[in-house]
N, CA, C and O atoms as a GROMACS GRO file, in nm:
protein
  464
    1MET      N    1  16.856  14.562   7.696
    1MET     CA    2  16.846  14.826   7.715
    1MET      C    3  16.776  14.830   7.800
    1MET      O    4  16.705  14.735   7.835
    2ARG      N    5  16.780  14.928   7.848
    2ARG     CA    6  16.652  15.030   7.870
    2ARG      C    7  16.576  15.070   7.807
    2ARG      O    8  16.582  14.983   7.720
    3THR      N    9  16.473  15.162   7.761
    3THR     CA   10  16.395  15.211   7.720
    3THR      C   11  16.325  15.379   7.912
    3THR      O   12  16.260  15.388   8.017
    4ILE      N   13  16.421  15.463   7.806
    4ILE     CA   14  16.322  15.606   7.920
    4ILE      C   15  16.228  15.664   7.795
    4ILE      O   16  16.247  15.681   7.674
    5LYS      N   17  16.159  15.676   7.852
    5LYS     CA   18  16.001  15.772   7.785
    5LYS      C   19  16.041  15.911   7.794
    5LYS      O   20  16.110  15.937   7.892
    6LEU      N   21  16.020  15.983   7.733
    6LEU     CA   22  16.043  16.159   7.748
    6LEU      C   23  15.965  16.239   7.643
    6LEU      O   24  15.999  16.262   7.527
    7GLU      N   25  15.897  16.261   7.683
    7GLU     CA   26  15.771  16.393   7.619
    7GLU      C   27  15.838  16.511   7.655
    7GLU      O   28  15.919  16.559   7.734
    8LEU      N   29  15.742  16.542   7.527
    8LEU     CA   30  15.794  16.732   7.572
    8LEU      C   31  15.656  16.830   7.450
    8LEU      O   32  15.658  16.865   7.332
    9VAL      N   33  15.566  16.839   7.552
    9VAL     CA   34  15.407  16.951   7.463
    9VAL      C   35  15.450  17.057   7.498
    9VAL      O   36  15.529  17.096   7.584
   10ARG      N   37  15.378  17.108   7.410
   10ARG     CA   38  15.328  17.230   7.460
   10ARG      C   39  15.128  17.290   7.396
   10ARG      O   40  15.067  17.208   7.328
   11HIS      N   41  15.074  17.393   7.422
   11HIS     CA   42  14.952  17.434   7.410
   11HIS      C   43  14.945  17.470   7.288
   11HIS      O   44  15.034  17.511   7.214
   12GLY      N   45  14.771  17.444   7.258
   12GLY     CA   46  14.838  17.491   7.086
   12GLY      C   47  14.867  17.402   7.004
   12GLY      O   48  14.924  17.306   7.056
   13PRO      N   49  14.847  17.393   6.874
   13PRO     CA   50  14.844  17.366   6.772
   13PRO      C   51  15.011  17.248   6.730
   13PRO      O   52  15.121  17.276   6.778
   14PRO      N   53  14.994  17.166   6.666
   14PRO     CA   54  15.142  17.057   6.715
   14PRO      C   55  15.246  17.160   6.550
   14PRO      O   56  15.360  17.144   6.507
   15HIS      N   57  15.125  17.262   6.502
   15HIS     CA   58  15.213  17.312   6.391
   15HIS      C   59  15.286  17.464   6.444
   15HIS      O   60  15.324  17.503   6.554
   16ASN      N   61  15.285  17.524   6.313
   16ASN     CA   62  15.314  17.688   6.244
   16ASN      C   63  15.311  17.816   6.415
   16ASN      O   64  15.255  17.917   6.457
   17GLN      N   65  15.406  17.721   6.450
   17GLN     CA   66  15.501  17.816   6.543
   17GLN      C   67  15.671  17.818   6.585
   17GLN      O   68  15.713  17.708   6.622
   18LEU      N   69  15.732  17.886   6.584
   18LEU     CA   70  15.891  17.907   6.594
   18LEU      C   71  15.891  17.895   6.702
   18LEU      O   72  15.793  17.908   6.775
   19LEU      N   73  16.008  17.869   6.739
   19LEU     CA   74  16.143  17.776   6.846
   19LEU      C   75  16.164  17.995   6.925
   19LEU      O   76  16.163  18.112   6.886
   20SER      N   77  16.180  17.904   7.055
   20SER     CA   78  16.170  18.116   7.142
   20SER      C   79  16.186  17.987   7.278
   20SER      O   80  16.154  17.872   7.307
   21PRO      N   81  16.261  18.107   7.328
   21PRO     CA   82  16.268  18.098   7.477
   21PRO      C   83  16.169  18.155   7.575
   21PRO      O   84  16.197  18.176   7.693
   22LEU      N   85  16.071  18.174   7.528
   22LEU     CA   86  15.940  18.249   7.585
   22LEU      C   87  15.895  18.100   7.566
   22LEU      O   88  15.885  18.023   7.661
   23THR      N   89  15.878  18.078   7.483
   23THR     CA   90  15.786  17.926   7.405
   23THR      C   91  15.795  17.842   7.602
   23THR      O   92  15.902  17.781   7.611
   24PRO      N   93  15.730  17.834   7.706
   24PRO     CA   94  15.681  17.687   7.803
   24PRO      C   95  15.658  17.570   7.719
   24PRO      O   96  15.560  17.574   7.644
   25TYR      N   97  15.734  17.468   7.718
   25TYR     CA   98  15.742  17.316   7.751
   25TYR      C   99  15.698  17.210   7.805
   25TYR      O  100  15.805  17.173   7.853
   26LEU      N  101  15.635  17.141   7.832
   26LEU     CA  102  15.584  17.068   7.962
   26LEU      C  103  15.715  16.927   7.900
   26LEU      O  104  15.734  16.880   7.788
   27ALA      N  105  15.772  16.903   8.017
   27ALA     CA  106  15.884  16.775   7.995
   27ALA      C  107  15.781  16.676   8.098
   27ALA      O  108  15.753  16.707   8.213
   28LEU      N  109  15.744  16.576   8.041
   28LEU     CA  110  15.655  16.428   8.110
   28LEU      C  111  15.772  16.343   8.116
   28LEU      O  112  15.776  16.281   8.010
   29CYS      N  113  15.896  16.303   8.210
   29CYS     CA  114  15.904  16.149   8.221
   29CYS      C  115  15.918  16.072   8.310
   29CYS      O  116  15.993  16.101   8.403
   30ALA      N  117  15.833  15.923   8.308
   30ALA     CA  118  15.833  15.838   8.343
   30ALA      C  119  15.669  15.886   8.484
   30ALA      O  120  15.553  15.925   8.480
   31ASN      N  121  15.773  15.846   8.584
   31ASN     CA  122  15.654  15.913   8.692
   31ASN      C  123  15.656  15.968   8.778
   31ASN      O  124  15.600  15.973   8.887
   32HIS      N  125  15.755  16.035   8.704
   32HIS     CA  126  15.783  16.152   8.790
   32HIS      C  127  15.770  16.322   8.721
   32HIS      O  128  15.786  16.352   8.603
   33PRO      N  129  15.723  16.453   8.886
   33PRO     CA  130  15.638  16.544   8.784
   33PRO      C  131  15.596  16.611   8.713
   33PRO      O  132  15.521  16.685   8.776
   34PRO      N  133  15.595  16.633   8.624
   34PRO     CA  134  15.622  16.736   8.474
   34PRO      C  135  15.661  16.899   8.542
   34PRO      O  136  15.628  16.977   8.631
   35VAL      N  137  15.748  16.882   8.432
   35VAL     CA  138  15.858  17.028   8.431
   35VAL      C  139  15.802  17.158   8.360
   35VAL      O  140  15.687  17.166   8.317
   36GLU      N  141  15.877  17.236   8.353
   36GLU     CA  142  15.853  17.343   8.285
   36GLU      C  143  15.970  17.362   8.092
   36GLU      O  144  16.050  17.449   8.124
   37VAL      N  145  15.980  17.351   8.047
   37VAL     CA  146  16.121  17.338   7.988
   37VAL      C  147  16.154  17.438   7.893
   37VAL      O  148  16.061  17.440   7.812
   38HIS      N  149  16.247  17.527   7.861
   38HIS     CA  150  16.232  17.638   7.746
   38HIS      C  151  16.382  17.619   7.645
   38HIS      O  152  16.483  17.590   7.708
   39VAL      N  153  16.396  17.635   7.480
   39VAL     CA  154  16.403  17.633   7.481
   39VAL      C  155  16.571  17.790   7.509
   39VAL      O  156  16.567  17.893   7.577
   40PRO      N  157  16.712  17.721   7.404
   40PRO     CA  158  16.787  17.844   7.482
   40PRO      C  159  16.770  17.928   7.409
   40PRO      O  160  16.799  18.030   7.470
   41PHE      N  161  16.728  17.959   7.277
   41PHE     CA  162  16.745  18.056   7.138
   41PHE      C  163  16.584  18.068   7.056
   41PHE      O  164  16.484  18.010   7.099
   42GLN      N  165  16.585  18.133   6.961
   42GLN     CA  166  16.516  18.184   6.916
   42GLN      C  167  16.529  18.088   6.772
   42GLN      O  168  16.615  18.000   6.777
   43HIS      N  169  16.432  18.101   6.618
   43HIS     CA  170  16.426  18.030   6.560
   43HIS      C  171  16.480  18.039   6.454
   43HIS      O  172  16.502  17.948   6.374
   44HIS      N  173  16.527  18.237   6.434
   44HIS     CA  174  16.614  18.264   6.318
   44HIS      C  175  16.778  18.219   6.366
   44HIS      O  176  16.875  18.195   6.294
   45GLU      N  177  16.763  18.220   6.537
   45GLU     CA  178  16.880  18.180   6.541
   45GLU      C  179  16.946  18.004   6.510
   45GLU      O  180  17.032  17.959   6.435
   46PHE      N  181  16.867  17.952   6.595
   46PHE     CA  182  16.885  17.811   6.558
   46PHE      C  183  16.895  17.788   6.438
   46PHE      O  184  17.004  17.763   6.388
   47ILE      N  185  16.799  17.791   6.376
   47ILE     CA  186  16.819  17.760   6.209
   47ILE      C  187  16.957  17.824   6.119
   47ILE      O  188  17.016  17.772   6.024
   48TYR      N  189  16.992  18.006   6.214
   48TYR     CA  190  17.152  18.014   6.125
   48TYR      C  191  17.267  17.899   6.184
   48TYR      O  192  17.356  17.839   6.124
   49ARG      N  193  17.221  17.895   6.345
   49ARG     CA  194  17.328  17.749   6.328
   49ARG      C  195  17.322  17.642   6.308
   49ARG      O  196  17.409  17.558   6.332
   50LEU      N  197  17.214  17.625   6.261
   50LEU     CA  198  17.144  17.474   6.191
   50LEU      C  199  17.194  17.412   6.094
   50LEU      O  200  17.207  17.290   6.079
   51ARG      N  201  17.234  17.534   5.999
   51ARG     CA  202  17.328  17.517   5.871
   51ARG      C  203  17.466  17.531   5.831
   51ARG      O  204  17.530  17.508   5.728
   52GLN      N  205  17.502  17.592   5.988
   52GLN     CA  206  17.649  17.544   6.038
   52GLN      C  207  17.660  17.426   6.025
   52GLN      O  208  17.770  17.373   6.012
   53LEU      N  209  17.561  17.370   6.025
   53LEU     CA  210  17.599  17.176   6.051
   53LEU      C  211  17.580  17.099   5.949
   53LEU      O  212  17.563  16.977   5.954
   54ASN      N  213  17.584  17.205   5.801
   54ASN     CA  214  17.592  17.064   5.691
   54ASN      C  215  17.723  17.019   5.648
   54ASN      O  216  17.801  17.090   5.711
   55TYR      N  217  17.779  16.952   5.585
   55TYR     CA  218  17.887  16.939   5.518
   55TYR      C  219  17.905  17.059   5.390
   55TYR      O  220  17.798  17.096   5.341
   56GLY      N  221  17.948  17.079   5.370
   56GLY     CA  222  18.006  17.171   5.293
   56GLY      C  223  17.985  17.268   5.255
   56GLY      O  224  18.012  17.306   5.141
   57SER      N  225  17.900  17.370   5.394
   57SER     CA  226  17.881  17.489   5.417
   57SER      C  227  17.962  17.564   5.485
   57SER      O  228  18.009  17.668   5.438
   58VAL      N  229  17.981  17.534   5.566
   58VAL     CA  230  18.166  17.599   5.618
   58VAL      C  231  18.230  17.469   5.648
   58VAL      O  232  18.194  17.352   5.649
   59THR      N  233  18.390  17.565   5.682
   59THR     CA  234  18.503  17.419   5.696
   59THR      C  235  18.443  17.332   5.775
   59THR      O  236  18.326  17.312   5.810
   60GLU      N  237  18.592  17.262   5.806
   60GLU     CA  238  18.471  17.142   5.907
   60GLU      C  239  18.536  17.163   6.050
   60GLU      O  240  18.532  17.075   6.136
   61SER      N  241  18.626  17.345   6.078
   61SER     CA  242  18.626  17.312   6.184
   61SER      C  243  18.559  17.351   6.257
   61SER      O  244  18.526  17.309   6.368
   62ALA      N  245  18.506  17.506   6.159
   62ALA     CA  246  18.384  17.603   6.207
   62ALA      C  247  18.238  17.508   6.183
   62ALA      O  248  18.134  17.571   6.203
   63ARG      N  249  18.219  17.339   6.136
   63ARG     CA  250  18.100  17.264   6.178
   63ARG      C  251  18.183  17.203   6.322
   63ARG      O  252  18.129  17.185   6.431
   64GLU      N  253  18.274  17.186   6.300
   64GLU     CA  254  18.265  17.100   6.444
   64GLU      C  255  18.272  17.166   6.543
   64GLU      O  256  18.247  17.093   6.639
   65PHE      N  257  18.304  17.317   6.587
   65PHE     CA  258  18.280  17.383   6.694
   65PHE      C  259  18.104  17.380   6.658
   65PHE      O  260  18.062  17.355   6.772
   66GLU      N  261  18.046  17.385   6.618
   66GLU     CA  262  17.930  17.424   6.599
   66GLU      C  263  17.838  17.272   6.657
   66GLU      O  264  17.729  17.261   6.713
   67MET      N  265  17.910  17.202   6.626
   67MET     CA  266  17.826  17.058   6.639
   67MET      C  267  17.851  17.045   6.821
   67MET      O  268  17.772  16.995   6.901
   68ASN      N  269  17.972  17.099   6.849
   68ASN     CA  270  17.969  17.149   7.029
   68ASN      C  271  17.881  17.193   7.046
   68ASN      O  272  17.759  17.175   7.047
   69ASN      N  273  17.995  17.296   7.070
   69ASN     CA  274  17.798  17.407   7.081
   69ASN      C  275  17.665  17.361   7.071
   69ASN      O  276  17.575  17.366   7.154
   70MET      N  277  17.667  17.312   6.950
   70MET     CA  278  17.513  17.304   6.958
   70MET      C  279  17.482  17.184   7.052
   70MET      O  280  17.382  17.194   7.122
   71GLY      N  281  17.547  17.086   7.060
   71GLY     CA  282  17.590  17.005   7.172
   71GLY      C  283  17.486  17.009   7.300
   71GLY      O  284  17.377  16.964   7.336
   72ARG      N  285  17.628  17.119   7.356
   72ARG     CA  286  17.600  17.197   7.479
   72ARG      C  287  17.457  17.257   7.530
   72ARG      O  288  17.436  17.249   7.651
   73SER      N  289  17.344  17.323   7.437
   73SER     CA  290  17.276  17.364   7.412
   73SER      C  291  17.148  17.232   7.356
   73SER      O  292  17.042  17.225   7.418
   74VAL      N  293  17.173  17.147   7.251
   74VAL     CA  294  17.115  17.066   7.367
   74VAL      C  295  17.089  16.966   7.484
   74VAL      O  296  16.980  16.927   7.526
   75CYS      N  297  17.191  16.941   7.520
   75CYS     CA  298  17.219  16.969   7.634
   75CYS      C  299  17.165  16.986   7.806
   75CYS      O  300  17.139  16.915   7.903
   76ALA      N  301  17.168  17.155   7.759
   76ALA     CA  302  17.110  17.210   7.890
   76ALA      C  303  16.962  17.170   7.861
   76ALA      O  304  16.901  17.117   7.953
   77ILE      N  305  16.891  17.193   7.726
   77ILE     CA  306  16.695  17.176   7.713
   77ILE      C  307  16.706  17.054   7.772
   77ILE      O  308  16.591  17.050   7.813
   78LEU      N  309  16.787  16.884   7.833
   78LEU     CA  310  16.786  16.768   7.861
   78LEU      C  311  16.837  16.851   8.067
   78LEU      O  312  16.815  16.793   8.173
   79ARG      N  313  16.898  16.980   8.051
   79ARG     CA  314  16.969  16.888   8.256
   79ARG      C  315  16.808  16.981   8.301
   79ARG      O  316  16.789  16.981   8.422
   80GLN      N  317  16.701  17.055   8.218
   80GLN     CA  318  16.654  17.113   8.325
   80GLN      C  319  16.523  17.036   8.346
   80GLN      O  320  16.418  17.096   8.369
   81ILE      N  321  16.530  16.906   8.339
   81ILE     CA  322  16.437  16.797   8.342
   81ILE      C  323  16.505  16.669   8.448
   81ILE      O  324  16.588  16.581   8.432
   82PRO      N  325  16.423  16.713   8.555
   82PRO     CA  326  16.485  16.604   8.765
   82PRO      C  327  16.477  16.508   8.647
   82PRO      O  328  16.580  16.454   8.608
   83GLY      N  329  16.341  16.480   8.579
   83GLY     CA  330  16.285  16.334   8.609
   83GLY      C  331  16.329  16.226   8.507
   83GLY      O  332  16.327  16.104   8.520
   84LEU      N  333  16.378  16.319   8.377
   84LEU     CA  334  16.530  16.267   8.356
   84LEU      C  335  16.659  16.224   8.450
   84LEU      O  336  16.694  16.117   8.499
   85ILE      N  337  16.678  16.270   8.450
   85ILE     CA  338  16.859  16.281   8.503
   85ILE      C  339  16.797  16.148   8.624
   85ILE      O  340  16.859  16.043   8.643
   86ALA      N  341  16.723  16.169   8.663
   86ALA     CA  342  16.675  16.026   8.770
   86ALA      C  343  16.686  15.939   8.738
   86ALA      O  344  16.762  15.865   8.800
   87GLU      N  345  16.622  15.892   8.626
   87GLU     CA  346  16.592  15.749   8.534
   87GLU      C  347  16.784  15.722   8.510
   87GLU      O  348  16.861  15.638   8.557
   88LEU      N  349  16.804  15.824   8.428
   88LEU     CA  350  16.932  15.768   8.380
   88LEU      C  351  17.076  15.742   8.469
   88LEU      O  352  17.193  15.714   8.441
   89ASN      N  353  17.023  15.759   8.556
   89ASN     CA  354  17.097  15.789   8.728
   89ASN      C  355  17.081  15.616   8.736
   89ASN      O  356  17.171  15.540   8.773
   90ARG      N  357  16.944  15.573   8.692
   90ARG     CA  358  16.859  15.459   8.783
   90ARG      C  359  16.966  15.349   8.671
   90ARG      O  360  17.018  15.371   8.562
   91GLY      N  361  16.963  15.212   8.773
   91GLY     CA  362  16.942  15.085   8.698
   91GLY      C  363  17.211  15.062   8.735
   91GLY      O  364  17.302  15.092   8.811
   92ASP      N  365  17.173  14.979   8.587
   92ASP     CA  366  17.332  14.944   8.603
   92ASP      C  367  17.358  15.063   8.478
   92ASP      O  368  17.276  15.072   8.386
   93ALA      N  369  17.479  15.150   8.485
   93ALA     CA  370  17.580  15.228   8.443
   93ALA      C  371  17.573  15.228   8.255
   93ALA      O  372  17.538  15.292   8.156
   94ALA      N  373  17.669  15.036   8.328
   94ALA     CA  374  17.657  14.987   8.146
   94ALA      C  375  17.581  14.951   8.025
   94ALA      O  376  17.601  14.947   7.904
   95GLU      N  377  17.431  14.912   8.159
   95GLU     CA  378  17.428  14.883   8.013
   95GLU      C  379  17.307  14.991   7.928
   95GLU      O  380  17.231  15.071   7.983
   96PRO      N  381  17.323  14.958   7.765
   96PRO     CA  382  17.263  15.109   7.710
   96PRO      C  383  17.091  15.169   7.722
   96PRO      O  384  17.021  15.118   7.809
   97ILE      N  385  17.039  15.263   7.642
   97ILE     CA  386  17.007  15.348   7.686
   97ILE      C  387  16.882  15.358   7.644
   97ILE      O  388  16.801  15.332   7.734
   98HIS      N  389  16.836  15.384   7.546
   98HIS     CA  390  16.658  15.390   7.478
   98HIS      C  391  16.586  15.539   7.414
   98HIS      O  392  16.478  15.539   7.354
   99LEU      N  393  16.655  15.643   7.438
   99LEU     CA  394  16.582  15.749   7.458
   99LEU      C  395  16.448  15.753   7.360
   99LEU      O  396  16.477  15.731   7.243
  100ARG      N  397  16.342  15.771   7.378
  100ARG     CA  398  16.136  15.722   7.375
  100ARG      C  399  16.149  15.890   7.418
  100ARG      O  400  16.132  15.950   7.524
  101LEU      N  401  16.212  15.956   7.199
  101LEU     CA  402  16.168  16.170   7.222
  101LEU      C  403  16.032  16.146   7.168
  101LEU      O  404  16.015  16.079   7.066
  102ILE      N  405  15.903  16.219   7.258
  102ILE     CA  406  15.758  16.218   7.187
  102ILE      C  407  15.752  16.356   7.190
  102ILE      O  408  15.807  16.418   7.281
  103LEU      N  409  15.684  16.417   7.088
  103LEU     CA  410  15.700  16.574   7.112
  103LEU      C  411  15.597  16.613   7.064
  103LEU      O  412  15.582  16.516   6.990
  104SER      N  413  15.541  16.653   7.050
  104SER     CA  414  15.368  16.744   6.994
  104SER      C  415  15.403  16.834   6.987
  104SER      O  416  15.331  16.910   7.051
  105ALA      N  417  15.520  16.908   6.921
  105ALA     CA  418  15.555  17.062   6.955
  105ALA      C  419  15.653  17.055   6.745
  105ALA      O  420  15.776  17.051   6.751
  106SER      N  421  15.609  17.055   6.638
  106SER     CA  422  15.624  17.047   6.541
  106SER      C  423  15.788  17.076   6.539
  106SER      O  424  15.883  17.020   6.484
  107GLU      N  425  15.772  17.195   6.628
  107GLU     CA  426  15.916  17.304   6.542
  107GLU      C  427  16.014  17.223   6.705
  107GLU      O  428  16.106  17.277   6.768
  108LEU      N  429  15.972  17.131   6.723
  108LEU     CA  430  16.129  17.036   6.835
  108LEU      C  431  16.169  16.959   6.773
  108LEU      O  432  16.269  16.900   6.815
  109ALA      N  433  16.105  16.918   6.628
  109ALA     CA  434  16.136  16.849   6.586
  109ALA      C  435  16.297  16.879   6.493
  109ALA      O  436  16.382  16.793   6.466
  110LEU      N  437  16.300  17.007   6.464
  110LEU     CA  438  16.386  17.054   6.404
  110LEU      C  439  16.539  17.031   6.505
  110LEU      O  440  16.656  17.032   6.468
  111ILE      N  441  16.493  17.014   6.615
  111ILE     CA  442  16.624  17.065   6.718
  111ILE      C  443  16.744  16.893   6.704
  111ILE      O  444  16.683  16.786   6.712
  112PRO      N  445  16.848  16.891   6.690
  112PRO     CA  446  16.951  16.777   6.677
  112PRO      C  447  16.971  16.669   6.825
  112PRO      O  448  17.082  16.648   6.874
  113PHE      N  449  16.839  16.610   6.878
  113PHE     CA  450  16.867  16.577   6.978
  113PHE      C  451  16.966  16.468   7.024
  113PHE      O  452  17.018  16.454   7.134
  114GLU      N  453  16.975  16.413   6.937
  114GLU     CA  454  17.114  16.265   6.917
  114GLU      C  455  17.324  16.352   6.918
  114GLU      O  456  17.437  16.303   6.916
  115LEU      N  457  17.255  16.515   6.922
  115LEU     CA  458  17.419  16.552   6.947
  115LEU      C  459  17.456  16.532   7.077
  115LEU      O  460  17.562  16.588   7.102
  116THR      N  461  17.392  16.455   7.201
  116THR     CA  462  17.368  16.504   7.295
  116THR      C  463  17.423  16.384   7.317
  116THR      O  464  17.441  16.345   7.432
   0.00000   0.00000   0.00000
């Protein structure tokens, strides 16, 4: 199993921030150059969408729709990181990959990266 380390950091304290497309995050992956990353949603919109993923909160078809939609949004965040794409394409395609996420900003911990 190959491990890829991805670190997402931002300036300021690790807490008391909200998700916003205006907030720049710095993505660090392996020995590749750092890149600036932005999330595609406002915090209140994200919290509403996150509630749609709870069992019993909406119909199963609406929950599946939001899971697919949220998965595309999370993939859009990760697609902004050329170093991550290069690391994923390196080596054997059949080899399992462990993506190790290191987040310095607590608001990023809300994002369901497992939907990618």
